[in-house]
Amino acid sequence: MGEKEEKEVMELALQAGHLLLENGAEIFRVEETMDRICRHYGVRSGNAFVLSNGIFATAGSERERYFAKVQHIPVSGTHLNRVAAVNQLSREIESGRYTVEEASQALEDIRNMPGKRKITQVLASGVGSAAFCYLFGGNMGDTLCALCAGLVLYLYVLFVSAPRLSKIVGNIGGGALVTFICSGFYLLGAGAHLNFMIIGSIMPLIPGVAFTNAIRDIADGDYISGSVRMLDALLVFFSIAIGVGMAFSFISRVTGGALL
């Protein structure tokens, strides 16, 4: 294998790892995919050191050219459809269905995959909030209130929090918004169990995938990456709790403790 071909393989592996990591894949999956690509195209000395926000890729031995590259990958959201697509692509590469150039183009197509439409995300948030409220013990009135709160919450996330606010401020605002909406419904008599309404409505804000991946990374021995992801998830939890607490405090002062 020539120097140009080896560099193309390492770049391909690095881009595959980048796509996986920025879209919420576990550390072991990123390392396994990069190793699979390198081995299939004949780069035996390829190595990858993966953290939650960066990849260090190297190659080189007495028989192969030297390669070294670092990519910074900020902690971001989760897009499991892209993770699944890259995962499938790596298996198809291993079965011999792609040249390096074709695999690079396939990765670019995956990178450009459209996300879910905003209306779909809003509706999913509302239905998810209602479902969780019902599962936690809410009645039909509580469920309908949670549905409305979930719809409004994700409109806030898409058009206010995500584009304009930091993660901490956005989640504090989201927790407060849900509390105000559910408390309003409760005071008007539309819902009977305020706790179930609020718990169900804040579920779209909970970083469940990030928290689960953090536990998996720690279990696999990737303590640094797992700790970073765990801290990021806990920061979201605390921010939501602060928002709910602030809203409860304000409402209690205004209503003279009617919610208590």
CSV table of C-alpha atoms in Angstrom, one decimal:
chain,number,residue,atom,x,y,z
A,1,MET,CA,0.0,0.0,0.0
A,2,GLY,CA,1.4,3.4,-1.0
A,3,GLU,CA,1.6,6.5,1.2
A,4,LYS,CA,-1.4,8.2,-0.5
A,5,GLU,CA,-3.6,5.1,-0.1
A,6,GLU,CA,-2.7,4.6,3.5
A,7,LYS,CA,-3.4,8.3,4.3
A,8,GLU,CA,-6.8,8.0,2.6
A,9,VAL,CA,-7.7,4.9,4.7
A,10,MET,CA,-6.7,6.7,7.9
A,11,GLU,CA,-8.7,9.8,6.9
A,12,LEU,CA,-11.7,7.5,6.2
A,13,ALA,CA,-11.4,5.8,9.6
A,14,LEU,CA,-11.0,9.2,11.3
A,15,GLN,CA,-14.1,10.6,9.6
A,16,ALA,CA,-16.2,7.5,10.5
A,17,GLY,CA,-15.1,7.9,14.1
A,18,HIS,CA,-15.9,11.6,14.1
A,19,LEU,CA,-19.4,11.0,12.8
A,20,LEU,CA,-20.0,8.3,15.4
A,21,LEU,CA,-18.7,10.3,18.4
A,22,GLU,CA,-20.4,13.6,17.6
A,23,ASN,CA,-23.7,11.8,17.2
A,24,GLY,CA,-23.7,10.0,20.6
A,25,ALA,CA,-22.0,6.6,20.0
A,26,GLU,CA,-20.1,4.9,22.8
A,27,ILE,CA,-16.3,5.0,22.9
A,28,PHE,CA,-15.8,1.3,22.3
A,29,ARG,CA,-18.0,1.5,19.2
A,30,VAL,CA,-15.9,4.3,17.8
A,31,GLU,CA,-12.6,2.5,18.4
A,32,GLU,CA,-14.0,-0.8,17.0
A,33,THR,CA,-15.3,0.8,13.8
A,34,MET,CA,-12.0,2.7,13.1
A,35,ASP,CA,-10.0,-0.5,13.7
A,36,ARG,CA,-12.3,-2.5,11.5
A,37,ILE,CA,-11.9,0.0,8.6
A,38,CYS,CA,-8.1,0.1,9.0
A,39,ARG,CA,-7.7,-3.7,9.1
A,40,HIS,CA,-10.0,-4.3,6.0
A,41,TYR,CA,-8.0,-1.9,3.8
A,42,GLY,CA,-4.6,-3.3,5.0
A,43,VAL,CA,-3.4,-0.7,7.5
A,44,ARG,CA,-2.2,-3.0,10.3
A,45,SER,CA,-0.5,-0.3,12.5
A,46,GLY,CA,-3.5,2.0,12.8
A,47,ASN,CA,-4.4,3.1,16.4
A,48,ALA,CA,-7.0,5.3,17.8
A,49,PHE,CA,-7.3,6.9,21.2
A,50,VAL,CA,-10.8,8.2,21.7
A,51,LEU,CA,-12.2,10.6,24.4
A,52,SER,CA,-15.7,12.0,24.7
A,53,ASN,CA,-14.7,15.1,22.8
A,54,GLY,CA,-11.7,14.1,20.7
A,55,ILE,CA,-9.9,11.5,18.6
A,56,PHE,CA,-6.2,10.8,18.3
A,57,ALA,CA,-5.4,8.6,15.3
A,58,THR,CA,-1.9,7.3,14.4
A,59,ALA,CA,-0.3,4.8,12.2
A,60,GLY,CA,3.2,3.7,11.3
A,61,SER,CA,5.8,1.0,11.6
A,62,GLU,CA,8.9,-0.3,9.9
A,63,ARG,CA,6.6,-1.4,7.0
A,64,GLU,CA,4.0,1.4,6.9
A,65,ARG,CA,4.1,5.2,6.5
A,66,TYR,CA,3.6,7.3,9.6
A,67,PHE,CA,0.3,9.2,10.1
A,68,ALA,CA,-0.9,11.2,13.0
A,69,LYS,CA,-3.9,13.4,13.4
A,70,VAL,CA,-6.1,14.9,16.2
A,71,GLN,CA,-9.7,16.0,15.8
A,72,HIS,CA,-11.6,18.0,18.5
A,73,ILE,CA,-15.3,16.9,18.6
A,74,PRO,CA,-17.4,19.0,21.0
A,75,VAL,CA,-20.0,17.3,23.1
A,76,SER,CA,-23.3,17.7,21.2
A,77,GLY,CA,-26.7,16.0,20.8
A,78,THR,CA,-27.6,12.4,19.9
A,79,HIS,CA,-28.6,11.3,16.4
A,80,LEU,CA,-28.9,7.5,16.5
A,81,ASN,CA,-29.9,7.2,12.9
A,82,ARG,CA,-26.5,8.4,11.8
A,83,VAL,CA,-24.8,6.1,14.3
A,84,ALA,CA,-26.7,3.2,12.9
A,85,ALA,CA,-25.9,4.2,9.3
A,86,VAL,CA,-22.1,4.4,10.0
A,87,ASN,CA,-22.3,1.2,11.9
A,88,GLN,CA,-23.9,-0.6,9.0
A,89,LEU,CA,-21.4,1.0,6.6
A,90,SER,CA,-18.5,-0.3,8.5
A,91,ARG,CA,-19.8,-3.8,8.2
A,92,GLU,CA,-20.4,-3.4,4.5
A,93,ILE,CA,-16.9,-2.1,4.1
A,94,GLU,CA,-15.6,-5.2,5.9
A,95,SER,CA,-17.6,-7.4,3.5
A,96,GLY,CA,-15.8,-5.8,0.6
A,97,ARG,CA,-18.6,-3.8,-0.9
A,98,TYR,CA,-16.8,-0.4,-1.0
A,99,THR,CA,-13.6,1.0,-2.2
A,100,VAL,CA,-12.0,3.8,-0.1
A,101,GLU,CA,-13.4,6.5,-2.4
A,102,GLU,CA,-16.9,5.0,-2.4
A,103,ALA,CA,-16.8,4.6,1.4
A,104,SER,CA,-15.8,8.3,1.8
A,105,GLN,CA,-18.7,9.4,-0.4
A,106,ALA,CA,-21.1,7.2,1.7
A,107,LEU,CA,-19.8,8.8,4.9
A,108,GLU,CA,-20.4,12.2,3.3
A,109,ASP,CA,-24.0,11.2,2.5
A,110,ILE,CA,-24.5,10.0,6.1
A,111,ARG,CA,-23.2,13.4,7.4
A,112,ASN,CA,-25.7,15.2,5.2
A,113,MET,CA,-28.7,13.0,6.3
A,114,PRO,CA,-31.5,15.3,7.3
A,115,GLY,CA,-32.6,15.4,10.9
A,116,LYS,CA,-36.2,15.0,12.1
A,117,ARG,CA,-38.6,17.7,11.0
A,118,LYS,CA,-39.4,20.2,13.7
A,119,ILE,CA,-43.1,19.4,13.7
A,120,THR,CA,-42.2,15.7,14.2
A,121,GLN,CA,-40.0,16.6,17.2
A,122,VAL,CA,-42.7,18.8,18.7
A,123,LEU,CA,-45.3,16.1,18.4
A,124,ALA,CA,-43.0,13.4,19.7
A,125,SER,CA,-42.3,15.6,22.8
A,126,GLY,CA,-46.0,16.1,23.4
A,127,VAL,CA,-46.9,12.4,23.0
A,128,GLY,CA,-43.8,11.3,25.1
A,129,SER,CA,-44.7,13.7,27.9
A,130,ALA,CA,-48.3,12.4,27.9
A,131,ALA,CA,-47.2,8.8,27.9
A,132,PHE,CA,-44.8,9.2,30.8
A,133,CYS,CA,-47.3,11.1,32.8
A,134,TYR,CA,-49.8,8.3,32.4
A,135,LEU,CA,-47.2,5.6,33.2
A,136,PHE,CA,-46.2,7.4,36.4
A,137,GLY,CA,-49.9,7.3,37.5
A,138,GLY,CA,-51.6,10.4,36.1
A,139,ASN,CA,-55.2,10.3,35.1
A,140,MET,CA,-56.6,11.4,31.7
A,141,GLY,CA,-56.8,15.0,32.7
A,142,ASP,CA,-53.1,15.0,33.8
A,143,THR,CA,-52.1,13.3,30.6
A,144,LEU,CA,-53.8,15.9,28.4
A,145,CYS,CA,-52.1,18.7,30.4
A,146,ALA,CA,-48.7,17.0,30.1
A,147,LEU,CA,-49.4,16.7,26.3
A,148,CYS,CA,-49.9,20.4,26.0
A,149,ALA,CA,-46.9,21.2,28.2
A,150,GLY,CA,-44.7,18.9,26.2
A,151,LEU,CA,-45.7,20.5,22.9
A,152,VAL,CA,-45.0,24.0,24.3
A,153,LEU,CA,-41.7,22.8,25.9
A,154,TYR,CA,-40.2,21.6,22.6
A,155,LEU,CA,-41.3,24.8,20.8
A,156,TYR,CA,-39.2,26.6,23.4
A,157,VAL,CA,-36.3,24.2,22.9
A,158,LEU,CA,-36.2,24.5,19.1
A,159,PHE,CA,-36.8,28.2,18.8
A,160,VAL,CA,-35.4,29.7,22.0
A,161,SER,CA,-33.2,27.4,24.0
A,162,ALA,CA,-31.1,25.7,21.3
A,163,PRO,CA,-30.3,28.6,19.1
A,164,ARG,CA,-30.0,31.4,21.7
A,165,LEU,CA,-29.2,30.0,25.1
A,166,SER,CA,-26.4,28.0,26.8
A,167,LYS,CA,-27.2,24.5,27.9
A,168,ILE,CA,-27.4,25.5,31.6
A,169,VAL,CA,-29.7,28.5,31.1
A,170,GLY,CA,-31.8,26.7,28.5
A,171,ASN,CA,-32.5,23.8,30.8
A,172,ILE,CA,-33.2,26.0,33.7
A,173,GLY,CA,-35.7,27.9,31.5
A,174,GLY,CA,-37.2,24.6,30.3
A,175,GLY,CA,-37.8,23.3,33.8
A,176,ALA,CA,-39.3,26.6,34.9
A,177,LEU,CA,-41.6,26.7,31.8
A,178,VAL,CA,-43.0,23.2,32.3
A,179,THR,CA,-43.6,24.0,36.0
A,180,PHE,CA,-45.5,27.2,35.2
A,181,ILE,CA,-47.6,25.5,32.5
A,182,CYS,CA,-48.5,22.5,34.7
A,183,SER,CA,-49.2,24.7,37.7
A,184,GLY,CA,-51.5,26.8,35.7
A,185,PHE,CA,-53.5,23.8,34.5
A,186,TYR,CA,-53.5,22.5,38.1
A,187,LEU,CA,-54.8,25.8,39.6
A,188,LEU,CA,-57.5,25.9,36.9
A,189,GLY,CA,-58.6,22.4,37.8
A,190,ALA,CA,-57.6,20.8,34.5
A,191,GLY,CA,-55.3,18.3,36.2
A,192,ALA,CA,-55.4,16.5,39.6
A,193,HIS,CA,-51.8,15.4,40.2
A,194,LEU,CA,-49.3,18.2,39.7
A,195,ASN,CA,-46.3,16.0,40.4
A,196,PHE,CA,-47.2,13.5,37.6
A,197,MET,CA,-47.8,16.3,35.2
A,198,ILE,CA,-44.5,17.9,35.8
A,199,ILE,CA,-42.5,14.7,35.8
A,200,GLY,CA,-44.0,13.6,32.5
A,201,SER,CA,-43.6,17.0,30.9
A,202,ILE,CA,-39.8,17.4,31.7
A,203,MET,CA,-38.9,13.9,30.2
A,204,PRO,CA,-38.1,15.4,26.8
A,205,LEU,CA,-35.3,17.4,28.4
A,206,ILE,CA,-33.7,14.3,30.2
A,207,PRO,CA,-30.4,13.2,28.5
A,208,GLY,CA,-31.2,9.5,28.8
A,209,VAL,CA,-28.9,8.3,26.0
A,210,ALA,CA,-25.9,10.4,27.2
A,211,PHE,CA,-26.4,9.1,30.8
A,212,THR,CA,-26.7,5.5,29.6
A,213,ASN,CA,-23.6,5.8,27.4
A,214,ALA,CA,-21.7,7.3,30.3
A,215,ILE,CA,-22.4,4.2,32.4
A,216,ARG,CA,-21.4,1.9,29.5
A,217,ASP,CA,-18.2,3.8,29.0
A,218,ILE,CA,-17.3,3.5,32.7
A,219,ALA,CA,-18.2,-0.2,32.7
A,220,ASP,CA,-15.9,-0.7,29.7
A,221,GLY,CA,-13.0,1.0,31.5
A,222,ASP,CA,-13.2,4.3,29.6
A,223,TYR,CA,-13.3,6.3,32.8
A,224,ILE,CA,-12.3,9.7,31.5
A,225,SER,CA,-14.9,9.7,28.7
A,226,GLY,CA,-17.5,8.2,30.9
A,227,SER,CA,-16.9,10.8,33.6
A,228,VAL,CA,-17.2,13.6,31.2
A,229,ARG,CA,-20.5,12.3,29.8
A,230,MET,CA,-21.8,11.6,33.2
A,231,LEU,CA,-20.9,15.2,34.4
A,232,ASP,CA,-22.6,16.6,31.3
A,233,ALA,CA,-25.8,14.6,32.0
A,234,LEU,CA,-25.8,15.5,35.7
A,235,LEU,CA,-25.4,19.2,34.8
A,236,VAL,CA,-28.6,18.9,32.8
A,237,PHE,CA,-30.4,17.2,35.7
A,238,PHE,CA,-29.4,19.9,38.1
A,239,SER,CA,-30.3,22.7,35.7
A,240,ILE,CA,-33.8,21.2,35.3
A,241,ALA,CA,-34.2,20.8,39.0
A,242,ILE,CA,-33.1,24.4,39.6
A,243,GLY,CA,-35.7,25.7,37.0
A,244,VAL,CA,-38.5,23.7,38.6
A,245,GLY,CA,-37.5,24.9,42.1
A,246,MET,CA,-37.3,28.5,41.1
A,247,ALA,CA,-40.8,28.3,39.4
A,248,PHE,CA,-42.3,26.6,42.4
A,249,SER,CA,-40.9,29.3,44.7
A,250,PHE,CA,-42.2,32.1,42.6
A,251,ILE,CA,-45.7,30.5,42.2
A,252,SER,CA,-45.9,29.8,46.0
A,253,ARG,CA,-45.2,33.5,46.7
A,254,VAL,CA,-47.8,34.7,44.2
A,255,THR,CA,-50.5,32.3,45.2
A,256,GLY,CA,-49.8,32.3,49.0
A,257,GLY,CA,-48.8,28.6,49.0
A,258,ALA,CA,-51.9,27.4,47.1
A,259,LEU,CA,-49.9,24.6,45.4
A,260,LEU,CA,-48.8,23.2,48.8
